[in-house]
Short mmCIF file of C-alpha atoms and ligand atoms in Angstrom, two decimals:
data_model
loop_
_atom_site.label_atom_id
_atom_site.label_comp_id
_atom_site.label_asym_id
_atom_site.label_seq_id
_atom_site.Cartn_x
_atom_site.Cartn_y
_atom_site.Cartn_z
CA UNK S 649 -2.13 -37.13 85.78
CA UNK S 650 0.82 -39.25 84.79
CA UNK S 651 3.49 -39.69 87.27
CA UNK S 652 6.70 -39.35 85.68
CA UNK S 653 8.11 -36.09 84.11
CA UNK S 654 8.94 -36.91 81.01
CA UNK S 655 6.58 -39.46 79.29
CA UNK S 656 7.56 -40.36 75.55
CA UNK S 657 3.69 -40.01 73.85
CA UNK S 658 4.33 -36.51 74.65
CA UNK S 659 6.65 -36.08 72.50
CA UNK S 660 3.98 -36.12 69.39
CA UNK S 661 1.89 -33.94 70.79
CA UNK S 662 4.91 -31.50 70.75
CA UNK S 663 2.57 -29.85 67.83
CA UNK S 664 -0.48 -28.98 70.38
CA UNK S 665 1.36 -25.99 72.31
CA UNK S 666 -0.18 -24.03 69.22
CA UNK S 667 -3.50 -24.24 70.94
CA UNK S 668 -2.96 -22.43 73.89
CA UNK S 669 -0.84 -19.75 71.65
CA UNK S 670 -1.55 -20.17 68.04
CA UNK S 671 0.55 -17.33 66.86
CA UNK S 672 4.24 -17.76 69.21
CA UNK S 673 3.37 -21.41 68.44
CA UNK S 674 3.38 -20.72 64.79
CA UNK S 675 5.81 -18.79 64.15
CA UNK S 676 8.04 -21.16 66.50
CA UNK S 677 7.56 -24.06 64.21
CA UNK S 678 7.92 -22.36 61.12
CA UNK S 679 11.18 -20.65 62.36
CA UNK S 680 12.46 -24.70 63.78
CA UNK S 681 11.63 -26.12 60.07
CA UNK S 682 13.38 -23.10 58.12
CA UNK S 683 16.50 -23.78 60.63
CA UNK S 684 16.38 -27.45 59.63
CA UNK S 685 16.18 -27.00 55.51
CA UNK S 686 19.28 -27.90 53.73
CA UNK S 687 21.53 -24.63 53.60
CA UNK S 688 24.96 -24.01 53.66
CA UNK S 689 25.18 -26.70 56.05
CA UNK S 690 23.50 -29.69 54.83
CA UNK S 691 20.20 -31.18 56.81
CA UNK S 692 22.32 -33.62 57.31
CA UNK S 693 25.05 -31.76 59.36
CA UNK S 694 22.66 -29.77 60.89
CA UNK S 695 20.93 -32.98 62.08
CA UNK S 696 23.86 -34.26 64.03
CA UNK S 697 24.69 -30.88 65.67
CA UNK S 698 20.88 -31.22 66.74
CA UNK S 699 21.84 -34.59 68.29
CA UNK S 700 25.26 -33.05 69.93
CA UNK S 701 22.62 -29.79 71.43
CA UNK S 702 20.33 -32.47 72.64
CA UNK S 703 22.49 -34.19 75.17
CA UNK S 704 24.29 -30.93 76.35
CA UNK S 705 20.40 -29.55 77.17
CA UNK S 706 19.63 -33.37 78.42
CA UNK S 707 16.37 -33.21 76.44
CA UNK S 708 14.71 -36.93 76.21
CA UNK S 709 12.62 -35.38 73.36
CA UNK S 710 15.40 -34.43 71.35
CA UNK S 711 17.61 -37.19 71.74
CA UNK S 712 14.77 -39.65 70.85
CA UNK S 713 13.51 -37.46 67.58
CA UNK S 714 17.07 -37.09 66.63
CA UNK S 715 18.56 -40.61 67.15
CA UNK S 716 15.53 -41.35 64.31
CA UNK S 717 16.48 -38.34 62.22
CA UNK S 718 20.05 -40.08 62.13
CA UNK S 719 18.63 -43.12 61.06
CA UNK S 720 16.60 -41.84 58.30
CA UNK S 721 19.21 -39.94 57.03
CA UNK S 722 22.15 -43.47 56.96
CA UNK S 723 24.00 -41.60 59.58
CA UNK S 724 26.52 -44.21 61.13
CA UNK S 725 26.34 -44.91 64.88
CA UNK S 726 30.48 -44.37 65.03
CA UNK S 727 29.15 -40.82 63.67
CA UNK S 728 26.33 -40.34 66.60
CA UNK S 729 28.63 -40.77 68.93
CA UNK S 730 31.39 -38.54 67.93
CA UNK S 731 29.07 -36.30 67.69
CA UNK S 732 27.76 -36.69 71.15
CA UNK S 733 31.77 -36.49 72.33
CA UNK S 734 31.74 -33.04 70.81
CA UNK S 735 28.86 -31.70 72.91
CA UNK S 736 30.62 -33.42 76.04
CA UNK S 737 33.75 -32.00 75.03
CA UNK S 738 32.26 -28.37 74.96
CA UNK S 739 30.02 -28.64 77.84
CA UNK S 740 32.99 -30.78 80.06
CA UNK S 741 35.53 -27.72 78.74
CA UNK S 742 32.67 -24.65 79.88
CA UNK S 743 32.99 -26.21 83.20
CA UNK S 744 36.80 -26.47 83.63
CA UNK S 745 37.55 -23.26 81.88
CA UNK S 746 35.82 -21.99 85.47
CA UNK S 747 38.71 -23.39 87.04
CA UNK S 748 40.71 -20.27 85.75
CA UNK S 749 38.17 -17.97 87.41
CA UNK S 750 38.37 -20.12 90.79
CA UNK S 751 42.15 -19.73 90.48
CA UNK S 752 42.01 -16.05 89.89
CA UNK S 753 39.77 -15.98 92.92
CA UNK S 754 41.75 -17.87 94.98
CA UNK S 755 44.83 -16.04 94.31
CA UNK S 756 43.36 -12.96 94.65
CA UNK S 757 42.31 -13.54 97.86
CA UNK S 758 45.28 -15.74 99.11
CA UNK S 759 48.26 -13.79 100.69
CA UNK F 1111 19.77 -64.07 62.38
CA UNK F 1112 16.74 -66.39 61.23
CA UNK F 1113 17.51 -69.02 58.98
CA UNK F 1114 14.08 -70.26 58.49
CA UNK F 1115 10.96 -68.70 57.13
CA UNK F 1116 8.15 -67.90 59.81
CA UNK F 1117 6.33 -70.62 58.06
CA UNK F 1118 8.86 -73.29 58.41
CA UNK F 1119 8.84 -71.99 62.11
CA UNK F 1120 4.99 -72.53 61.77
CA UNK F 1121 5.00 -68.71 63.15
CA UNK F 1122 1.52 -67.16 64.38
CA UNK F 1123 2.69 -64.68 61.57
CA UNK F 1124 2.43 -66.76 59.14
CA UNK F 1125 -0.82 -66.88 59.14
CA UNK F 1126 -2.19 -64.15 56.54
CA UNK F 1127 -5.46 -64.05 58.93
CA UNK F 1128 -3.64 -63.44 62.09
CA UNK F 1129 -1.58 -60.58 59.86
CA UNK F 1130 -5.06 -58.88 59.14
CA UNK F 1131 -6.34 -58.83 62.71
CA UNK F 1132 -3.29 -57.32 63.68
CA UNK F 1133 -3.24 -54.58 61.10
CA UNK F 1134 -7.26 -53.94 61.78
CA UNK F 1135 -7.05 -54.63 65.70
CA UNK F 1136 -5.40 -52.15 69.11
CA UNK F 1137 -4.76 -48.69 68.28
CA UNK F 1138 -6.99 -48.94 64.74
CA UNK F 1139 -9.97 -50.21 66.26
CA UNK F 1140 -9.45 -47.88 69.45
CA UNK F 1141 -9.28 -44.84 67.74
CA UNK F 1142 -6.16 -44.19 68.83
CA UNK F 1143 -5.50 -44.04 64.97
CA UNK F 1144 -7.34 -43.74 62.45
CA UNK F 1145 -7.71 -46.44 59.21
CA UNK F 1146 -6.63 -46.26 55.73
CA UNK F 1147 -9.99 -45.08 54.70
CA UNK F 1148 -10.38 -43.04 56.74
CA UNK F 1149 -7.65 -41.11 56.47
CA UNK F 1150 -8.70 -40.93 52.64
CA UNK F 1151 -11.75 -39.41 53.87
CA UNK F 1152 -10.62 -36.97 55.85
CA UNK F 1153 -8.24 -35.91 53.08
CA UNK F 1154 -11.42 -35.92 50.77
CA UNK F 1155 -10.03 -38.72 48.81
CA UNK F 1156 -11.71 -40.99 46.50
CA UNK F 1157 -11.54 -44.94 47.39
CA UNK F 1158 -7.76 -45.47 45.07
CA UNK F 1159 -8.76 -46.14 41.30
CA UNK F 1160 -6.98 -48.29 39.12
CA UNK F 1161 -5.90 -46.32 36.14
CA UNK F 1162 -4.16 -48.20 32.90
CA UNK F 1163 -2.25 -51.43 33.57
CA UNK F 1164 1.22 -50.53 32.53
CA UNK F 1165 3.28 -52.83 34.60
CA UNK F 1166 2.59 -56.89 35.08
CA UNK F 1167 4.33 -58.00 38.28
CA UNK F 1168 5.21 -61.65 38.45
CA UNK F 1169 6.64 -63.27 41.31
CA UNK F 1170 7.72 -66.71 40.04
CA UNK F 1171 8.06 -68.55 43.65
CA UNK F 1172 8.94 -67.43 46.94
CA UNK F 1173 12.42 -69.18 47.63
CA UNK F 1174 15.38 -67.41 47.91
CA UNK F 1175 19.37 -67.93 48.78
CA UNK F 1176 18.81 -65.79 51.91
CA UNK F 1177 16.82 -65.40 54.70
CA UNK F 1178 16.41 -61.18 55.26
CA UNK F 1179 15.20 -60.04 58.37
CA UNK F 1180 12.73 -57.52 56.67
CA UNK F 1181 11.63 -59.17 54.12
CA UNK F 1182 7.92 -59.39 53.15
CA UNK F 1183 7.57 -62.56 51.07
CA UNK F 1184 9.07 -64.46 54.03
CA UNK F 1185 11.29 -66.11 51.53
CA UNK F 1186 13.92 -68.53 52.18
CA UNK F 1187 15.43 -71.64 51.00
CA UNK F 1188 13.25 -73.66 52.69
CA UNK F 1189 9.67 -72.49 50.32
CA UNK F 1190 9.23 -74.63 47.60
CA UNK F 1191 6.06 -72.41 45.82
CA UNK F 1192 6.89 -72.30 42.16
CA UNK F 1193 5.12 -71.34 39.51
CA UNK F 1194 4.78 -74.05 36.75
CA UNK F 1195 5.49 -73.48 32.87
CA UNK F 1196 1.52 -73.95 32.40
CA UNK F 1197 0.86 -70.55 34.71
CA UNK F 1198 4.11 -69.08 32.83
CA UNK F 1199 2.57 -69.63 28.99
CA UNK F 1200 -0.52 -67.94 30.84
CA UNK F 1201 0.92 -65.09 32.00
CA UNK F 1202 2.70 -64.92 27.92
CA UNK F 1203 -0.57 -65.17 26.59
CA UNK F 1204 -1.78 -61.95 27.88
CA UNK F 1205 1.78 -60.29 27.49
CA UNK F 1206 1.05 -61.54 23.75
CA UNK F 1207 -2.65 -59.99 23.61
CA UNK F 1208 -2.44 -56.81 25.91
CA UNK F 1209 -0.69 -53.32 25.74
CA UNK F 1210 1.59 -54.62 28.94
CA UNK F 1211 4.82 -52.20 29.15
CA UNK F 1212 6.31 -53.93 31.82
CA UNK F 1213 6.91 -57.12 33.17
CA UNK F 1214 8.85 -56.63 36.57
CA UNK F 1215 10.14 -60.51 37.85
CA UNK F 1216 10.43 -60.95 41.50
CA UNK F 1217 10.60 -63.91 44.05
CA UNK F 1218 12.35 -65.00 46.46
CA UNK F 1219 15.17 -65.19 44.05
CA UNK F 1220 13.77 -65.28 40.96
CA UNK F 1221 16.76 -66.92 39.39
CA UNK F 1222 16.39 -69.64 41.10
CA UNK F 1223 13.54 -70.82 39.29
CA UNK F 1224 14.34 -73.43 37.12
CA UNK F 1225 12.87 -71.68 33.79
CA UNK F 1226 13.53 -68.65 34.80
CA UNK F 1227 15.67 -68.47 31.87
CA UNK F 1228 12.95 -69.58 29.30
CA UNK F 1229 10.75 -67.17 30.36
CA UNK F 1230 12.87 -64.29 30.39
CA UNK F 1231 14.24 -65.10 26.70
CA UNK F 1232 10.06 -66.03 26.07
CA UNK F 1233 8.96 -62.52 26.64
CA UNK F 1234 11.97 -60.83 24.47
CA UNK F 1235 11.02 -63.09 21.80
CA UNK F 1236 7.39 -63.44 21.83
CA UNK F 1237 6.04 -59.98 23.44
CA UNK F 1238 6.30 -56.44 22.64
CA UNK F 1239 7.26 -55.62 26.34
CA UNK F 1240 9.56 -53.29 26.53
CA UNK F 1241 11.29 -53.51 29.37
CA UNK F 1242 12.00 -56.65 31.49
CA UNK F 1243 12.65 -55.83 35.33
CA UNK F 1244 14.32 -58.66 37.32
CA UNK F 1245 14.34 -58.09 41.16
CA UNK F 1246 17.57 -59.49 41.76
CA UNK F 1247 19.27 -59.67 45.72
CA UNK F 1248 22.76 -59.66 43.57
CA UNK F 1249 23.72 -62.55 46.01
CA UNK F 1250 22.57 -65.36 44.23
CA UNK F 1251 25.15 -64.27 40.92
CA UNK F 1252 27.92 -65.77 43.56
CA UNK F 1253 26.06 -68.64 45.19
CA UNK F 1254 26.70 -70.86 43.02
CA UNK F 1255 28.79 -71.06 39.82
CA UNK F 1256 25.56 -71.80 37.58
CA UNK F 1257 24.28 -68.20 38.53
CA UNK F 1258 27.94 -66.88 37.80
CA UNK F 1259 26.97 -66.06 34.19
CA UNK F 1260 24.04 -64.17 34.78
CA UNK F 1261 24.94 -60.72 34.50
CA UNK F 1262 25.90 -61.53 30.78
CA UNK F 1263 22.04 -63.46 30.42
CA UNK F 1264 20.85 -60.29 31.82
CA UNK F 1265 22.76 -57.76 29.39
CA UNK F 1266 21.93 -59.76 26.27
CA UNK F 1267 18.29 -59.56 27.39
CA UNK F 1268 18.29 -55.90 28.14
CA UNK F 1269 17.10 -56.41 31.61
CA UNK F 1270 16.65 -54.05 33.66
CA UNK F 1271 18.05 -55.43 36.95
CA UNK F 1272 17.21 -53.48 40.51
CA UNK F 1273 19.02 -54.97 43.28
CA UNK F 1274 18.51 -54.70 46.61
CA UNK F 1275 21.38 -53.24 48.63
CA UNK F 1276 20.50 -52.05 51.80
CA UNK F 1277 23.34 -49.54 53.20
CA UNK F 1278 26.97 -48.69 51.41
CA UNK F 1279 28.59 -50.12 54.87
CA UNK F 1280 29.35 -53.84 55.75
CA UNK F 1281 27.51 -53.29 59.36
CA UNK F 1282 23.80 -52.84 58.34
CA UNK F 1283 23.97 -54.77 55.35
CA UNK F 1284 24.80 -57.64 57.24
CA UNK F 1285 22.63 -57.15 60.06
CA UNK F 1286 19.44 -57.21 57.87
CA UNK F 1287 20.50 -59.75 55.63
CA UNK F 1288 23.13 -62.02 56.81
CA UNK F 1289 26.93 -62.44 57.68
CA UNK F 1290 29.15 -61.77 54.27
CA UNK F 1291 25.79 -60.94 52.27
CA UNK F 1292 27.58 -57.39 51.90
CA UNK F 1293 31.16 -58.43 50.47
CA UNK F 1294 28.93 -60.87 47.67
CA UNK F 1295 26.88 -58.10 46.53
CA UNK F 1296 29.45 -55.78 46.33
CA UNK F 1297 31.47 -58.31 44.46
CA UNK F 1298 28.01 -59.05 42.03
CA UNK F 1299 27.87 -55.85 41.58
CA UNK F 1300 31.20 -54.87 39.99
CA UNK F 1301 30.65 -58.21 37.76
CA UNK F 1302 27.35 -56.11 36.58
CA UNK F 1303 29.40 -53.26 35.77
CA UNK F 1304 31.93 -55.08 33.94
CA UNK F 1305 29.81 -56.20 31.17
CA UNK F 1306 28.17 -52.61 31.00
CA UNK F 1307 25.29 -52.54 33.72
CA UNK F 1308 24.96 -49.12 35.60
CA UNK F 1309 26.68 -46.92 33.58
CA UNK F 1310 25.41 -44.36 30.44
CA UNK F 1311 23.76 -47.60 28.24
CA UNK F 1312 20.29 -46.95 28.74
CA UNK F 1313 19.25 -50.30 27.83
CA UNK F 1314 21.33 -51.61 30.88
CA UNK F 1315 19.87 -50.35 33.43
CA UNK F 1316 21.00 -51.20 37.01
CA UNK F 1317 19.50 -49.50 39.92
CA UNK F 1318 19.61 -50.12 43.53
CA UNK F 1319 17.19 -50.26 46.32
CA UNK F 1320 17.55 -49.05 49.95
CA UNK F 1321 15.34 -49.99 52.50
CA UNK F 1322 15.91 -49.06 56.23
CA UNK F 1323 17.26 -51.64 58.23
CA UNK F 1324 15.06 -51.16 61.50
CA UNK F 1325 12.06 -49.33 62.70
CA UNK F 1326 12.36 -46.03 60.65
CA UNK F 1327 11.54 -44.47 57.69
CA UNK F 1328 13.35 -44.34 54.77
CA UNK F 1329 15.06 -40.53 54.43
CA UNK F 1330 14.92 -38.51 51.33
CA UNK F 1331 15.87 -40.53 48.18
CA UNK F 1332 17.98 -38.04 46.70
CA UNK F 1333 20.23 -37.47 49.31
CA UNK F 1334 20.39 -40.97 49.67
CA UNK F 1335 21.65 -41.03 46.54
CA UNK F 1336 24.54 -38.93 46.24
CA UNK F 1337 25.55 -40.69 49.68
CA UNK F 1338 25.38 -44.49 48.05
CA UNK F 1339 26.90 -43.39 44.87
CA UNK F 1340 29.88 -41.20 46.12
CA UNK F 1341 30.30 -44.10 49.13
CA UNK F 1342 30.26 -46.86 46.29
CA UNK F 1343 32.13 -45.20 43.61
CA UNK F 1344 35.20 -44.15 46.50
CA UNK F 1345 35.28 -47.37 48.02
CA UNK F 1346 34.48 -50.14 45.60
CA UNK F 1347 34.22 -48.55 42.23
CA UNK F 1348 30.56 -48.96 42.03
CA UNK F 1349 28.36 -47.15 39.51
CA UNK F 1350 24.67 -47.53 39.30
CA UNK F 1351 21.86 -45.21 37.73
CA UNK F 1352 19.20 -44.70 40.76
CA UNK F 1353 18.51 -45.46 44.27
CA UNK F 1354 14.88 -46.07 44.98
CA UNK F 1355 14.46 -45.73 48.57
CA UNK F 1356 11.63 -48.10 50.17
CA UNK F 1357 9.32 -47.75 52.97
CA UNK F 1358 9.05 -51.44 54.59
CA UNK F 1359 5.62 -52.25 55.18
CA UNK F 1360 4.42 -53.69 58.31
CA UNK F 1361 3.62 -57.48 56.93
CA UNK F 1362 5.20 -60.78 57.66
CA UNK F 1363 8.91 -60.64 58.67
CA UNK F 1364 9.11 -57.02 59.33
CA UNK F 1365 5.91 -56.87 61.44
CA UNK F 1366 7.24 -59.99 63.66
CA UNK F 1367 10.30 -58.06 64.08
CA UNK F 1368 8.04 -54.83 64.59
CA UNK F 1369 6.08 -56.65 67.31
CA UNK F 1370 8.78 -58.84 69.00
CA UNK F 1371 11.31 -55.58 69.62
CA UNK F 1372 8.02 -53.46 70.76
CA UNK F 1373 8.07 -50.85 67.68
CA UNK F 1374 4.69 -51.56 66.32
CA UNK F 1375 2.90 -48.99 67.52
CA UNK F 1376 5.51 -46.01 67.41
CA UNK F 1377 6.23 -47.17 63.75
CA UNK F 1378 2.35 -47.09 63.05
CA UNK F 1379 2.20 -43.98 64.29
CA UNK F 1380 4.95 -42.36 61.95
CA UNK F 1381 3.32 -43.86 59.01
CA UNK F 1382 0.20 -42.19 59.89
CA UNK F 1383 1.61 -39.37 60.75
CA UNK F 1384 3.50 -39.43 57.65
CA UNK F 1385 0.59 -39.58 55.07
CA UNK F 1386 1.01 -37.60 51.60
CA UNK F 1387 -2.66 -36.73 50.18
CA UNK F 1388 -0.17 -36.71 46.99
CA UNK F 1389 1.82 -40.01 47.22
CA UNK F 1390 -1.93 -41.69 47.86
CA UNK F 1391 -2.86 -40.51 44.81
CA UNK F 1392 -0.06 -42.38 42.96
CA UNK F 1393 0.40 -45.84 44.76
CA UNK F 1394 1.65 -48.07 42.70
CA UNK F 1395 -1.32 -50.18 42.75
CA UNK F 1396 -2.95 -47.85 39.94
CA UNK F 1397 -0.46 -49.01 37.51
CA UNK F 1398 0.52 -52.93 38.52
CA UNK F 1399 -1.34 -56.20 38.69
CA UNK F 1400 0.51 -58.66 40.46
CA UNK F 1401 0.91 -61.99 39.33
CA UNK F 1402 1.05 -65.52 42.18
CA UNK F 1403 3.16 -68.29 41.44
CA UNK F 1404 -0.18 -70.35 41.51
CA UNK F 1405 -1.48 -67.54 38.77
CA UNK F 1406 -3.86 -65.53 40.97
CA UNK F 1407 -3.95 -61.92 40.64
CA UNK F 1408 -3.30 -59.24 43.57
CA UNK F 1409 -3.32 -55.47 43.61
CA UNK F 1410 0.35 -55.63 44.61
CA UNK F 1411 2.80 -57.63 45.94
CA UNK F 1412 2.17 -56.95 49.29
CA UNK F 1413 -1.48 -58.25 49.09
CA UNK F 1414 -0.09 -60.95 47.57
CA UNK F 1415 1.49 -61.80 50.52
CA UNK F 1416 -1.46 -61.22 52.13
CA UNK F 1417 -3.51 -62.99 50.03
CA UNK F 1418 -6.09 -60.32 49.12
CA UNK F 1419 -6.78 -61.35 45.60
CA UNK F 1420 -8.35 -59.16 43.63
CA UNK F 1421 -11.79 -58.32 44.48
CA UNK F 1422 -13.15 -59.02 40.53
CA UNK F 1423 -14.23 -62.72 38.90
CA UNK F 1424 -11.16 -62.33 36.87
CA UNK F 1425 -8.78 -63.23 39.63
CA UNK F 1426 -6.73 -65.45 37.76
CA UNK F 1427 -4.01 -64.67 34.93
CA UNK F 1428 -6.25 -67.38 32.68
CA UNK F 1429 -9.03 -65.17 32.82
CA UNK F 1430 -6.82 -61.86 33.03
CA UNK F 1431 -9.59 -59.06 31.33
CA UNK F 1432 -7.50 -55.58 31.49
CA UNK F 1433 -11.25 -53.71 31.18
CA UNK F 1434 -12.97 -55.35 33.69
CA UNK F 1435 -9.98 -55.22 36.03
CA UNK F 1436 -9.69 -51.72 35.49
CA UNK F 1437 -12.91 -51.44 37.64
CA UNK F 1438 -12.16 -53.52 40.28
CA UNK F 1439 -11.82 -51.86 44.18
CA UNK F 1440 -8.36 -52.25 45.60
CA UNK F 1441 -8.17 -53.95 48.25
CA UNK F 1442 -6.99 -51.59 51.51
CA UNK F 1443 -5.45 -52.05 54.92
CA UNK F 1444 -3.48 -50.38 57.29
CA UNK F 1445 0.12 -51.72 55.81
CA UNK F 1446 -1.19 -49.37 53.20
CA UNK F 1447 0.08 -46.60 54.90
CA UNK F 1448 3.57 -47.77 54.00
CA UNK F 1449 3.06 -46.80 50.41
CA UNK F 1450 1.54 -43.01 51.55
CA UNK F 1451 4.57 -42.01 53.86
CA UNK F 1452 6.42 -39.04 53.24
CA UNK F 1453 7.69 -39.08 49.88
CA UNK F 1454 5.37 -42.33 49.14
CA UNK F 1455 7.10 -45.48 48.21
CA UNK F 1456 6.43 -48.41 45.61
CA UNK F 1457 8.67 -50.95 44.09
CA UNK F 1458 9.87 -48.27 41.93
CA UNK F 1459 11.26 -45.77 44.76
CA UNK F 1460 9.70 -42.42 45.88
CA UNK F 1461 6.32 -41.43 44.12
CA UNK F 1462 5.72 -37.69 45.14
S1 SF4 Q 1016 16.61 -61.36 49.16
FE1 SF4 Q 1016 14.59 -60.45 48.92
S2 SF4 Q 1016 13.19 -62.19 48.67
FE2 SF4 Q 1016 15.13 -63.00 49.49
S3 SF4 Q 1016 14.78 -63.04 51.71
FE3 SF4 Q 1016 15.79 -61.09 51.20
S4 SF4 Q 1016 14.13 -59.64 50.94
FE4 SF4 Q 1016 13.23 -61.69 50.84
S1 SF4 Q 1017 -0.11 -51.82 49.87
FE1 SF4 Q 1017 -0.73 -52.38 47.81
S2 SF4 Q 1017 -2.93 -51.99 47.80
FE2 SF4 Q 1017 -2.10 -50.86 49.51
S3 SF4 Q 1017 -1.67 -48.82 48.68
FE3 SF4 Q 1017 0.21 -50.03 48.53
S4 SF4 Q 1017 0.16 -50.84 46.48
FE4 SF4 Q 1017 -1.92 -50.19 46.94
#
């Protein structure tokens, strides 16, 4: 048993969950691939927001696979990382926008 | 950036030997993955066949004006190989005698070569070729003022010229190729479409080539496209008629950058992983004989490079036999699996 928790070779055998549930498995990959087709957003597009979602759920996996994707697809580092600032952005503004609920607290229980 | 060819740096990787145990060695011999036959095999397909030689490609000498980081001839200015005007009749001679559609020129720079000119004005006059390809890195039409004039040599040839541009941004370009190699080809290329290359003149034909500049795959060549040709055509002008995106195969310069930055494996891995039943069944190696400076024959440029001849007695443009050639076994290896990933690639773009 490997020591660390997150161990990049495991990455490609993302596809092998199927065997221990063939039919969630399934339908999970089919449903990830349809999400990723070009649609009203572009594969493109959608392949950057994948990047942004990555680092807000700090998934190794994802930010490896989709750093590639980037690549593949002649998106621009300057464009990653914008990118990346919009997930910050988002996740850095759901924690301060708790700041209104900690002043509503605190006022309501300050005389 | 290297200046100087692995051979000039007398490089482990320039040995073609050294190449081979590489490619047939670790995680191919390990089982870790499997070889190029037998993935075939387990895709129930046949050893590849050789169908009708359409296309003859000739590389006329492996020097070059620049020095890419990629690149699989390991061309530079310091290789001298050229072929001679004796192997050039040759390869006329069968242009002259066989049903040979296309004759694709490639180096190194293949304007560099001295007759380069001759030959190109040979085949229009002497052949029944119909089209003329000349793998041009648009660079050399500014190095030097004698190369100024060539886009004018090329339109009153009807060549069709595919150039080699690797991203529509200064950055990458210059990273894989060298400093200012960008701002020259941009500049060679507006020269091209000055005297009618790229545009609706179908018998000036000017496409480019993208090949990624690292350890990934090339994306999908359409939307590749539409990216280069609205990015050109905002910024510079630019019109061309196709992109053909390439796969870089793991031989020579790329796989010494492969193994010195530790992406051999993983890149190995995503060509396996990658394999198309369907582009394996339409490698460009069914199609194209490839033509040494010294005259040998090769299945393809890349074995060229690896200097696989082909396995038949006729391995030599002076005793080229389309028939018997037609029967010989192509020579396979793992850098195969360059020309089977994802949308397959070859030196004319995507083939499935
Ligand atoms: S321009 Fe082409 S032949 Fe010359 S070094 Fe670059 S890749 Fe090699
Ligand atoms: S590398 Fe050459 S021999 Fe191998 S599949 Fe590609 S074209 Fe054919």
């Amino acid at each position: 048993m490997k020591k660390e928790y997150y161990n990049p070779e495991d990455l490609k055998k993302f596809s092998s969950i199927t065997e221990w549930n063939k039919e969630l498995g399934e339908k999970f990959f089919d449903y990830y691939s349809s999400v990723f087709k070009e649609g009203h957003l572009t594969a493109r597009e959608k392949s950057l927001i994948a990047l942004a979602v990555s680092h807000v759920v700090h998934c190794p996996y994802c930010i490896d696979a989709y750093t590639k994707d980037g690549l593949q697809r002649g998106i621009e580092k300057e464009e990653m990382m914008e990118a990346v600032h919009v997930g910050a952005a988002i996740k850095s503004g759901a924690v301060l926008v708790h700041g209104v609920q900690m002043m509503n607290r605190h006022d309501q229980l300050s005389m | 950036m290297a200046t100087k060819s692995l051979k000039a740096q007398k490089s482990e990787l320039s040995n073609t030997q050294r190449q081979l145990e590489i490619l047939s060695n670790g995680i191919f011999q390990n089982g870790k993955l499997p070889t190029f036959r037998q993935k075939l095999k387990e895709h129930s397909l046949p050893q590849i066949q050789p169908q009708k030689l359409s296309i003859l490609q000739i590389n006329v000498g492996y020097m070059c004006n620049q020095v890419c980081a990629h690149c699989h001839v390991d061309a530079g200015p310091d290789r001298k190989e050229m072929m001679t005007r004796t192997t050039m009749e040759e390869c006329l001679t069968v242009m002259e005698t066989n049903q040979i559609e296309t004759v694709d020129l490639t180096g190194g720079a293949p304007e560099m070569h001295p007759e380069f000119r001759w030959f190109v004005t040979q085949i229009r006059q002497r052949t029944s070729v119909n089209e003329i390809i000349v793998r041009s890195n648009l660079t050399i039409i500014m190095a030097n003022k004698k190369y100024h004039d060539l886009p004018d040599f090329f339109a009153e040839n009807e060549v069709h010229v595919i150039s080699s541009l690797p991203f529509y941004k200064r950055g990458k370009t210059d990273r894989q190729r060298g400093t200012g190699v960008f701002d020259q080809s941009i500049e060679a290329l507006q020269k091209l479409n000055r005297v009618g290359y790229g545009k609706t003149n179908e018998q000036l034909k000017l496409d480019l080539v993208y090949n990624p500049s690292g350890a990934f795959l090339p994306g999908d060549q359409m939307a590749m496209e539409n990216d280069f040709k609205k990015v050109l055509m905002e910024d510079f002008g630019i019109e061309f008629n196709q992109l053909f995106s390439i796969t870089n195969l793991p031989i020579s310069r790329f796989l010494d950058y492969l193994i010195a930055s530790e992406n051999y494996e993983e890149y190995m891995h995503a060509l396996v992983e990658a394999f198309n039943p369907i582009a394996a069944e339409n490698v460009m190696c069914t199609n194209t004989l490839s033509v040494s400076w010294e005259g040998y024959l090769f299945d393809c440029d890349f074995n060229q490079m690896l200097e696989l001849k082909v396995a038949s007695e006729h391995s030599h443009i002076r005793d080229f036999n389309a028939e018997a050639l037609e029967q010989r076994e192509i020579q396979l290896s793992q850098h195969c699996y360059g020309c089977t990933a994802g949308a397959g690639s070859s030196c004319q773009g995507s083939i499935a």
